[in-house]
Amino acid sequence: MADPNEGGGPVFVHIPKNGGTSVELLGAYYGRRLGMCAAKDSEEWEGALGYETIPGFKCNVWHRPPLPPATGEQEGDLFDPAVSLGKIANSFCMSRNPYERLASIYRYKSGLYPDKFAPTCESFGGFLDKHFQKLVTNQLLRCVHTGEF
């Protein structure tokens, strides 16, 4: 039987807490190796995902953001469709409402650490405050917002 991943099938970019594990398991059920199911050898991830990942993250390799392919010498407006920003060909991802995603993260953490993440409105509000403060002070997000990257 031929390998179901041969022939340039779609590349799945897993964004944590967006339903990616369900997509990967459904793909595996139908014979397609995506994300955490991509590597045939648990020690060999090079090329298994269909893209290189940005090094330095502490999370699992399939949760790391993709390393954008080289974009050449192009310069221009980010919203100009003629400018290639290093898109991954034949790729897809799952995305969901960011507020639902934050609630999901909190529910997950409260299940693991109920003393630190109590299932109360006050504790959830504190979590949101800390999370939003991190976003406001994040240098990468600031440069994306101002276009200085």
PDB file of C-alpha atoms in Angstrom:
ATOM      1  CA  MET A   1       0.000   0.000   0.000  1.00  0.00           C
ATOM      2  CA  ALA A   2       1.315   3.468  -0.856  1.00  0.00           C
ATOM      3  CA  ASP A   3       2.152   5.960   1.888  1.00  0.00           C
ATOM      4  CA  PRO A   4      -0.880   8.294   2.253  1.00  0.00           C
ATOM      5  CA  ASN A   5       1.456  11.239   2.833  1.00  0.00           C
ATOM      6  CA  GLU A   6       3.259  10.874  -0.479  1.00  0.00           C
ATOM      7  CA  GLY A   7       2.167  13.112  -3.308  1.00  0.00           C
ATOM      8  CA  GLY A   8       2.137  16.488  -1.582  1.00  0.00           C
ATOM      9  CA  GLY A   9      -0.981  16.262   0.532  1.00  0.00           C
ATOM     10  CA  PRO A  10      -2.080  19.178   2.692  1.00  0.00           C
ATOM     11  CA  VAL A  11       0.191  20.491   5.461  1.00  0.00           C
ATOM     12  CA  PHE A  12      -1.514  21.051   8.806  1.00  0.00           C
ATOM     13  CA  VAL A  13      -0.199  23.926  10.966  1.00  0.00           C
ATOM     14  CA  HIS A  14      -1.230  23.148  14.565  1.00  0.00           C
ATOM     15  CA  ILE A  15      -2.153  26.211  16.630  1.00  0.00           C
ATOM     16  CA  PRO A  16      -2.468  25.150  20.296  1.00  0.00           C
ATOM     17  CA  LYS A  17      -5.951  25.201  21.850  1.00  0.00           C
ATOM     18  CA  ASN A  18      -7.705  25.452  18.476  1.00  0.00           C
ATOM     19  CA  GLY A  19      -8.904  21.869  18.023  1.00  0.00           C
ATOM     20  CA  GLY A  20      -5.731  20.684  16.292  1.00  0.00           C
ATOM     21  CA  THR A  21      -5.459  17.393  18.174  1.00  0.00           C
ATOM     22  CA  SER A  22      -8.934  16.440  16.966  1.00  0.00           C
ATOM     23  CA  VAL A  23      -7.910  17.232  13.377  1.00  0.00           C
ATOM     24  CA  GLU A  24      -4.711  15.189  13.748  1.00  0.00           C
ATOM     25  CA  LEU A  25      -6.514  12.181  15.229  1.00  0.00           C
ATOM     26  CA  LEU A  26      -9.258  12.319  12.600  1.00  0.00           C
ATOM     27  CA  GLY A  27      -6.580  12.479   9.904  1.00  0.00           C
ATOM     28  CA  ALA A  28      -4.795   9.491  11.465  1.00  0.00           C
ATOM     29  CA  TYR A  29      -8.063   7.553  11.512  1.00  0.00           C
ATOM     30  CA  TYR A  30      -8.255   8.051   7.733  1.00  0.00           C
ATOM     31  CA  GLY A  31      -4.565   7.301   7.145  1.00  0.00           C
ATOM     32  CA  ARG A  32      -3.176  10.852   6.915  1.00  0.00           C
ATOM     33  CA  ARG A  33      -0.234  11.709   9.181  1.00  0.00           C
ATOM     34  CA  LEU A  34      -0.597  15.328  10.382  1.00  0.00           C
ATOM     35  CA  GLY A  35       0.906  17.284  13.296  1.00  0.00           C
ATOM     36  CA  MET A  36       1.674  15.052  16.289  1.00  0.00           C
ATOM     37  CA  CYS A  37       0.998  12.006  14.100  1.00  0.00           C
ATOM     38  CA  ALA A  38       3.338  13.147  11.305  1.00  0.00           C
ATOM     39  CA  ALA A  39       6.625  11.542  12.340  1.00  0.00           C
ATOM     40  CA  LYS A  40       6.945   7.828  11.731  1.00  0.00           C
ATOM     41  CA  ASP A  41       9.842   7.799  14.218  1.00  0.00           C
ATOM     42  CA  SER A  42       9.296   9.733  17.462  1.00  0.00           C
ATOM     43  CA  GLU A  43      12.931  10.872  17.380  1.00  0.00           C
ATOM     44  CA  GLU A  44      12.897  12.038  13.747  1.00  0.00           C
ATOM     45  CA  TRP A  45      10.845  15.164  13.079  1.00  0.00           C
ATOM     46  CA  GLU A  46      13.000  16.720  10.355  1.00  0.00           C
ATOM     47  CA  GLY A  47      10.626  17.328   7.447  1.00  0.00           C
ATOM     48  CA  ALA A  48       7.808  15.215   8.940  1.00  0.00           C
ATOM     49  CA  LEU A  49       5.488  18.184   9.494  1.00  0.00           C
ATOM     50  CA  GLY A  50       5.879  19.537   5.974  1.00  0.00           C
ATOM     51  CA  TYR A  51       7.575  22.719   7.218  1.00  0.00           C
ATOM     52  CA  GLU A  52      10.462  23.800   9.454  1.00  0.00           C
ATOM     53  CA  THR A  53       9.624  25.209  12.875  1.00  0.00           C
ATOM     54  CA  ILE A  54      11.021  28.194  14.737  1.00  0.00           C
ATOM     55  CA  PRO A  55      13.565  26.839  17.238  1.00  0.00           C
ATOM     56  CA  GLY A  56      13.721  27.797  20.906  1.00  0.00           C
ATOM     57  CA  PHE A  57      10.175  27.015  22.005  1.00  0.00           C
ATOM     58  CA  LYS A  58       9.708  24.678  24.977  1.00  0.00           C
ATOM     59  CA  CYS A  59       6.513  23.130  23.609  1.00  0.00           C
ATOM     60  CA  ASN A  60       6.167  19.979  21.499  1.00  0.00           C
ATOM     61  CA  VAL A  61       7.577  20.348  17.999  1.00  0.00           C
ATOM     62  CA  TRP A  62       4.110  20.118  16.381  1.00  0.00           C
ATOM     63  CA  HIS A  63       2.991  23.129  18.452  1.00  0.00           C
ATOM     64  CA  ARG A  64       5.874  25.344  17.326  1.00  0.00           C
ATOM     65  CA  PRO A  65       5.130  28.097  14.820  1.00  0.00           C
ATOM     66  CA  PRO A  66       6.340  27.484  11.287  1.00  0.00           C
ATOM     67  CA  LEU A  67       9.575  29.084  10.163  1.00  0.00           C
ATOM     68  CA  PRO A  68       8.492  31.223   7.206  1.00  0.00           C
ATOM     69  CA  PRO A  69      10.187  30.225   3.956  1.00  0.00           C
ATOM     70  CA  ALA A  70      12.649  32.713   2.498  1.00  0.00           C
ATOM     71  CA  THR A  71      10.820  35.603   0.905  1.00  0.00           C
ATOM     72  CA  GLY A  72      13.643  36.875  -1.275  1.00  0.00           C
ATOM     73  CA  GLU A  73      14.322  40.558  -1.670  1.00  0.00           C
ATOM     74  CA  GLN A  74      10.728  41.691  -1.857  1.00  0.00           C
ATOM     75  CA  GLU A  75       9.741  44.797   0.007  1.00  0.00           C
ATOM     76  CA  GLY A  76       6.395  46.475   0.230  1.00  0.00           C
ATOM     77  CA  ASP A  77       3.115  46.767   2.015  1.00  0.00           C
ATOM     78  CA  LEU A  78       2.108  43.741   4.117  1.00  0.00           C
ATOM     79  CA  PHE A  79      -1.381  43.861   2.647  1.00  0.00           C
ATOM     80  CA  ASP A  80      -0.196  43.966  -0.961  1.00  0.00           C
ATOM     81  CA  PRO A  81      -1.184  40.580  -2.484  1.00  0.00           C
ATOM     82  CA  ALA A  82       1.807  40.803  -4.834  1.00  0.00           C
ATOM     83  CA  VAL A  83       4.203  40.548  -1.866  1.00  0.00           C
ATOM     84  CA  SER A  84       4.978  36.980  -0.808  1.00  0.00           C
ATOM     85  CA  LEU A  85       5.479  36.737   2.940  1.00  0.00           C
ATOM     86  CA  GLY A  86       6.655  33.135   2.888  1.00  0.00           C
ATOM     87  CA  LYS A  87       3.377  31.264   2.861  1.00  0.00           C
ATOM     88  CA  ILE A  88       3.432  27.497   3.298  1.00  0.00           C
ATOM     89  CA  ALA A  89       1.977  26.004   0.146  1.00  0.00           C
ATOM     90  CA  ASN A  90      -1.029  23.696   0.453  1.00  0.00           C
ATOM     91  CA  SER A  91      -1.393  24.354   4.196  1.00  0.00           C
ATOM     92  CA  PHE A  92      -4.326  24.825   6.536  1.00  0.00           C
ATOM     93  CA  CYS A  93      -4.984  25.390  10.230  1.00  0.00           C
ATOM     94  CA  MET A  94      -7.863  25.621  12.658  1.00  0.00           C
ATOM     95  CA  SER A  95      -8.701  28.904  14.321  1.00  0.00           C
ATOM     96  CA  ARG A  96     -11.316  29.823  16.879  1.00  0.00           C
ATOM     97  CA  ASN A  97     -12.728  32.768  18.788  1.00  0.00           C
ATOM     98  CA  PRO A  98      -9.886  34.145  20.954  1.00  0.00           C
ATOM     99  CA  TYR A  99     -12.183  34.613  23.961  1.00  0.00           C
ATOM    100  CA  GLU A 100     -13.351  30.996  23.772  1.00  0.00           C
ATOM    101  CA  ARG A 101      -9.713  29.999  23.451  1.00  0.00           C
ATOM    102  CA  LEU A 102      -8.783  31.878  26.656  1.00  0.00           C
ATOM    103  CA  ALA A 103     -11.676  30.232  28.511  1.00  0.00           C
ATOM    104  CA  SER A 104     -10.508  26.840  27.234  1.00  0.00           C
ATOM    105  CA  ILE A 105      -6.943  27.494  28.387  1.00  0.00           C
ATOM    106  CA  TYR A 106      -8.235  28.465  31.824  1.00  0.00           C
ATOM    107  CA  ARG A 107     -10.462  25.377  32.101  1.00  0.00           C
ATOM    108  CA  TYR A 108      -7.494  23.196  31.123  1.00  0.00           C
ATOM    109  CA  LYS A 109      -5.221  24.836  33.705  1.00  0.00           C
ATOM    110  CA  SER A 110      -7.870  24.721  36.445  1.00  0.00           C
ATOM    111  CA  GLY A 111      -8.147  20.970  35.863  1.00  0.00           C
ATOM    112  CA  LEU A 112      -4.377  20.553  36.286  1.00  0.00           C
ATOM    113  CA  TYR A 113      -3.790  23.151  39.019  1.00  0.00           C
ATOM    114  CA  PRO A 114      -7.092  23.806  40.855  1.00  0.00           C
ATOM    115  CA  ASP A 115      -5.326  25.599  43.720  1.00  0.00           C
ATOM    116  CA  LYS A 116      -3.662  28.083  41.356  1.00  0.00           C
ATOM    117  CA  PHE A 117      -6.542  28.387  38.850  1.00  0.00           C
ATOM    118  CA  ALA A 118      -9.711  28.154  40.943  1.00  0.00           C
ATOM    119  CA  PRO A 119     -13.003  27.734  39.059  1.00  0.00           C
ATOM    120  CA  THR A 120     -14.311  31.142  40.140  1.00  0.00           C
ATOM    121  CA  CYS A 121     -15.121  34.345  38.276  1.00  0.00           C
ATOM    122  CA  GLU A 122     -12.626  36.295  40.392  1.00  0.00           C
ATOM    123  CA  SER A 123      -9.759  33.911  39.634  1.00  0.00           C
ATOM    124  CA  PHE A 124     -10.644  33.785  35.929  1.00  0.00           C
ATOM    125  CA  GLY A 125     -10.758  37.604  35.850  1.00  0.00           C
ATOM    126  CA  GLY A 126      -7.263  37.754  37.391  1.00  0.00           C
ATOM    127  CA  PHE A 127      -6.037  35.273  34.773  1.00  0.00           C
ATOM    128  CA  LEU A 128      -7.461  37.458  31.991  1.00  0.00           C
ATOM    129  CA  ASP A 129      -5.867  40.593  33.459  1.00  0.00           C
ATOM    130  CA  LYS A 130      -2.434  38.938  33.573  1.00  0.00           C
ATOM    131  CA  HIS A 131      -2.856  37.512  30.075  1.00  0.00           C
ATOM    132  CA  PHE A 132      -3.895  40.841  28.538  1.00  0.00           C
ATOM    133  CA  GLN A 133      -1.051  42.648  30.331  1.00  0.00           C
ATOM    134  CA  LYS A 134       1.417  40.235  28.714  1.00  0.00           C
ATOM    135  CA  LEU A 135      -0.102  41.016  25.315  1.00  0.00           C
ATOM    136  CA  VAL A 136       0.141  44.768  25.859  1.00  0.00           C
ATOM    137  CA  THR A 137       3.838  44.562  26.809  1.00  0.00           C
ATOM    138  CA  ASN A 138       4.906  41.946  24.226  1.00  0.00           C
ATOM    139  CA  GLN A 139       7.604  43.459  21.976  1.00  0.00           C
ATOM    140  CA  LEU A 140       6.781  41.224  18.996  1.00  0.00           C
ATOM    141  CA  LEU A 141       3.110  42.189  19.070  1.00  0.00           C
ATOM    142  CA  ARG A 142       4.054  45.839  19.441  1.00  0.00           C
ATOM    143  CA  CYS A 143       6.230  45.725  16.317  1.00  0.00           C
ATOM    144  CA  VAL A 144       3.522  43.910  14.363  1.00  0.00           C
ATOM    145  CA  HIS A 145       0.954  46.491  15.476  1.00  0.00           C
ATOM    146  CA  THR A 146       3.196  49.424  14.470  1.00  0.00           C
ATOM    147  CA  GLY A 147       4.503  47.708  11.336  1.00  0.00           C
ATOM    148  CA  GLU A 148       8.140  48.061  12.487  1.00  0.00           C
ATOM    149  CA  PHE A 149       9.465  44.598  11.680  1.00  0.00           C
TER     150      PHE A 149
END
